[in-house]
């Protein structure tokens, strides 16, 4: 229920804050550089003992006005142990590329580098696993080259798909035109 309210709030914020006079926002050939952050709680952790953080850098290229491919290095941890990392590739489809409020959906996959006690599922050890997930969000353009972003992601290690994390990410993007 909280996540539904968060998603509705993000869309409403986008329609109120969006700049009405900027031109088409996502276009073929544009490069997007983004920085995002989140605090997360693994889905299976009802005691909230593995609450942690996630910092994401992302560089994407618009193959078409609506289709973007991106690479996203990530650092995450649980505030107690050594941080871990991930490198994911993602493909996002932008539903209203000509708008100042641009919703999108996508898929992602990559590699998780877990250190002791870290990991989206709260697992320990030092291993490398595959990762799969999906995301949906909104980009609200403030200017022709700047947007604020909100998205919901689900990402999990391929060896424990039921122990992933649902993440609410917030950030800012700059578009090289």
CSV table of C-alpha atoms in Angstrom, one decimal:
chain,number,residue,atom,x,y,z
A,1,UNK,CA,0.0,0.0,0.0
A,2,UNK,CA,2.8,2.4,0.9
A,3,UNK,CA,4.5,1.7,-2.5
A,4,UNK,CA,1.3,2.4,-4.4
A,5,UNK,CA,1.0,5.8,-2.6
A,6,UNK,CA,4.7,6.5,-3.4
A,7,UNK,CA,4.2,5.7,-7.1
A,8,UNK,CA,1.1,7.9,-7.3
A,9,UNK,CA,2.8,10.7,-5.5
A,10,UNK,CA,5.8,10.6,-7.9
A,11,UNK,CA,3.4,10.8,-10.9
A,12,UNK,CA,1.4,13.6,-9.4
A,13,UNK,CA,4.6,15.5,-8.5
A,14,UNK,CA,5.7,15.1,-12.1
A,15,UNK,CA,2.6,16.6,-13.5
A,16,UNK,CA,2.7,19.6,-11.1
A,17,UNK,CA,6.5,20.3,-11.3
A,18,UNK,CA,7.1,19.6,-15.0
A,19,UNK,CA,8.2,22.6,-17.1
A,20,UNK,CA,5.4,23.3,-19.6
A,21,UNK,CA,7.5,25.2,-22.2
A,22,UNK,CA,10.5,22.9,-22.8
A,23,UNK,CA,10.6,21.0,-26.1
A,24,UNK,CA,10.8,17.2,-26.7
A,25,UNK,CA,12.7,15.7,-23.8
A,26,UNK,CA,14.1,12.3,-24.9
A,27,UNK,CA,15.4,12.1,-28.4
A,28,UNK,CA,17.5,9.7,-30.5
A,29,UNK,CA,21.2,10.3,-29.9
A,30,UNK,CA,21.0,12.0,-26.5
A,31,UNK,CA,23.3,10.8,-23.7
A,32,UNK,CA,21.9,10.9,-20.1
A,33,UNK,CA,24.2,11.0,-17.0
A,34,UNK,CA,22.3,10.3,-13.7
A,35,UNK,CA,23.1,10.0,-10.0
A,36,UNK,CA,20.5,8.3,-7.8
A,37,UNK,CA,20.3,7.1,-4.2
A,38,UNK,CA,18.1,5.0,-2.0
A,39,UNK,CA,17.7,3.5,1.4
A,40,UNK,CA,16.4,-0.1,1.2
A,41,UNK,CA,15.0,-3.0,3.1
A,42,UNK,CA,15.2,-6.5,1.7
A,43,UNK,CA,11.7,-7.9,1.0
A,44,UNK,CA,12.2,-11.0,3.3
A,45,UNK,CA,13.6,-9.0,6.2
A,46,UNK,CA,10.6,-8.3,8.4
A,47,UNK,CA,12.8,-7.3,11.4
A,48,UNK,CA,14.5,-4.6,9.3
A,49,UNK,CA,17.9,-5.8,10.4
A,50,UNK,CA,19.4,-5.5,6.9
A,51,UNK,CA,18.3,-1.9,6.1
A,52,UNK,CA,20.9,-0.4,3.9
A,53,UNK,CA,21.8,2.2,1.3
A,54,UNK,CA,22.4,2.2,-2.5
A,55,UNK,CA,24.2,4.8,-4.6
A,56,UNK,CA,23.9,4.5,-8.4
A,57,UNK,CA,25.6,6.3,-11.2
A,58,UNK,CA,24.1,5.7,-14.7
A,59,UNK,CA,25.0,6.6,-18.2
A,60,UNK,CA,22.5,6.0,-20.9
A,61,UNK,CA,22.1,6.4,-24.7
A,62,UNK,CA,18.8,7.0,-26.5
A,63,UNK,CA,18.7,4.5,-29.4
A,64,UNK,CA,15.3,6.0,-30.4
A,65,UNK,CA,13.2,8.7,-28.9
A,66,UNK,CA,11.7,6.2,-26.5
A,67,UNK,CA,14.3,3.4,-26.1
A,68,UNK,CA,17.3,3.9,-23.9
A,69,UNK,CA,20.2,1.5,-23.1
A,70,UNK,CA,22.3,2.2,-20.0
A,71,UNK,CA,25.1,1.0,-17.8
A,72,UNK,CA,24.8,1.5,-14.1
A,73,UNK,CA,27.7,0.9,-11.5
A,74,UNK,CA,26.3,0.7,-8.0
A,75,UNK,CA,27.6,0.7,-4.4
A,76,UNK,CA,25.5,-0.7,-1.7
A,77,UNK,CA,25.7,-1.9,1.9
A,78,UNK,CA,23.9,-2.3,5.2
A,79,UNK,CA,25.6,0.3,7.4
A,80,UNK,CA,27.4,-2.4,9.4
A,81,UNK,CA,29.7,-4.2,6.9
A,82,UNK,CA,32.0,-3.5,4.1
A,83,UNK,CA,30.2,-2.0,1.1
A,84,UNK,CA,29.4,-4.2,-1.9
A,85,UNK,CA,28.9,-3.3,-5.6
A,86,UNK,CA,27.1,-4.1,-8.7
A,87,UNK,CA,27.4,-3.4,-12.4
A,88,UNK,CA,24.1,-3.6,-14.3
A,89,UNK,CA,23.0,-3.0,-17.8
A,90,UNK,CA,19.4,-1.8,-18.4
A,91,UNK,CA,17.0,-1.1,-21.2
A,92,UNK,CA,14.2,1.4,-20.5
A,93,UNK,CA,11.2,2.2,-22.6
A,94,UNK,CA,9.9,5.8,-22.2
A,95,UNK,CA,6.1,6.0,-22.7
A,96,UNK,CA,5.8,9.8,-23.4
A,97,UNK,CA,9.1,10.9,-24.8
A,98,UNK,CA,7.8,14.2,-26.1
A,99,UNK,CA,6.5,15.2,-22.6
A,100,UNK,CA,8.1,17.1,-19.8
A,101,UNK,CA,6.9,14.3,-17.5
A,102,UNK,CA,8.2,11.0,-18.9
A,103,UNK,CA,7.2,7.7,-17.4
A,104,UNK,CA,9.3,4.6,-18.2
A,105,UNK,CA,9.5,0.9,-17.6
A,106,UNK,CA,12.5,-1.4,-18.1
A,107,UNK,CA,14.5,-4.5,-17.3
A,108,UNK,CA,18.0,-4.8,-16.0
A,109,UNK,CA,20.7,-7.5,-15.5
A,110,UNK,CA,24.2,-7.7,-14.4
A,111,UNK,CA,26.6,-8.8,-11.7
A,112,UNK,CA,26.5,-8.4,-7.9
A,113,UNK,CA,29.8,-8.3,-6.0
A,114,UNK,CA,28.8,-9.2,-2.4
A,115,UNK,CA,31.1,-8.7,0.6
A,116,UNK,CA,30.5,-9.9,4.1
A,117,UNK,CA,27.0,-9.3,5.3
A,118,UNK,CA,26.0,-7.1,2.3
A,119,UNK,CA,23.8,-7.9,-0.6
A,120,UNK,CA,20.3,-7.0,-1.5
A,121,UNK,CA,19.0,-10.2,0.1
A,122,UNK,CA,21.0,-9.7,3.3
A,123,UNK,CA,23.2,-12.7,2.5
A,124,UNK,CA,26.8,-12.9,3.7
A,125,UNK,CA,30.1,-14.1,2.3
A,126,UNK,CA,32.2,-12.8,-0.6
A,127,UNK,CA,30.8,-13.9,-3.9
A,128,UNK,CA,29.8,-12.8,-7.3
A,129,UNK,CA,26.3,-13.6,-8.6
A,130,UNK,CA,24.2,-12.6,-11.5
A,131,UNK,CA,21.4,-10.1,-11.0
A,132,UNK,CA,18.0,-9.6,-12.7
A,133,UNK,CA,15.4,-7.0,-12.1
A,134,UNK,CA,12.9,-4.5,-13.5
A,135,UNK,CA,12.0,-0.9,-12.9
A,136,UNK,CA,9.3,1.7,-13.5
A,137,UNK,CA,9.6,5.4,-12.8
A,138,UNK,CA,9.2,8.9,-14.0
A,139,UNK,CA,11.6,11.6,-15.2
A,140,UNK,CA,10.4,15.2,-14.6
A,141,UNK,CA,12.2,17.7,-16.8
A,142,UNK,CA,13.0,21.0,-15.1
A,143,UNK,CA,14.9,22.3,-18.2
A,144,UNK,CA,15.8,20.9,-21.6
A,145,UNK,CA,18.9,19.4,-20.1
A,146,UNK,CA,18.0,18.5,-16.5
A,147,UNK,CA,15.5,16.2,-14.9
A,148,UNK,CA,14.6,14.9,-11.4
A,149,UNK,CA,13.9,11.2,-11.3
A,150,UNK,CA,11.9,8.8,-9.1
A,151,UNK,CA,11.7,5.1,-9.8
A,152,UNK,CA,10.8,1.8,-8.1
A,153,UNK,CA,13.2,-1.1,-8.8
A,154,UNK,CA,13.2,-4.8,-7.9
A,155,UNK,CA,16.5,-6.5,-8.2
A,156,UNK,CA,17.7,-9.9,-6.9
A,157,UNK,CA,20.6,-12.2,-7.2
A,158,UNK,CA,20.0,-15.0,-9.7
A,159,UNK,CA,20.7,-17.6,-7.0
A,160,UNK,CA,17.9,-16.2,-4.6
A,161,UNK,CA,15.3,-14.4,-6.8
A,162,UNK,CA,12.8,-14.5,-3.9
A,163,UNK,CA,15.1,-12.6,-1.6
A,164,UNK,CA,15.6,-9.4,-3.7
A,165,UNK,CA,14.9,-5.9,-2.7
A,166,UNK,CA,12.3,-3.4,-3.7
A,167,UNK,CA,14.0,0.0,-4.0
A,168,UNK,CA,12.6,3.5,-4.2
A,169,UNK,CA,15.3,5.6,-6.0
A,170,UNK,CA,15.5,9.3,-6.3
A,171,UNK,CA,18.0,11.3,-8.3
A,172,UNK,CA,18.9,13.9,-10.9
A,173,UNK,CA,20.0,13.6,-14.6
A,174,UNK,CA,21.8,15.8,-17.0
A,175,UNK,CA,21.3,15.3,-20.8
A,176,UNK,CA,24.0,16.0,-23.3
A,177,UNK,CA,22.4,17.3,-26.4
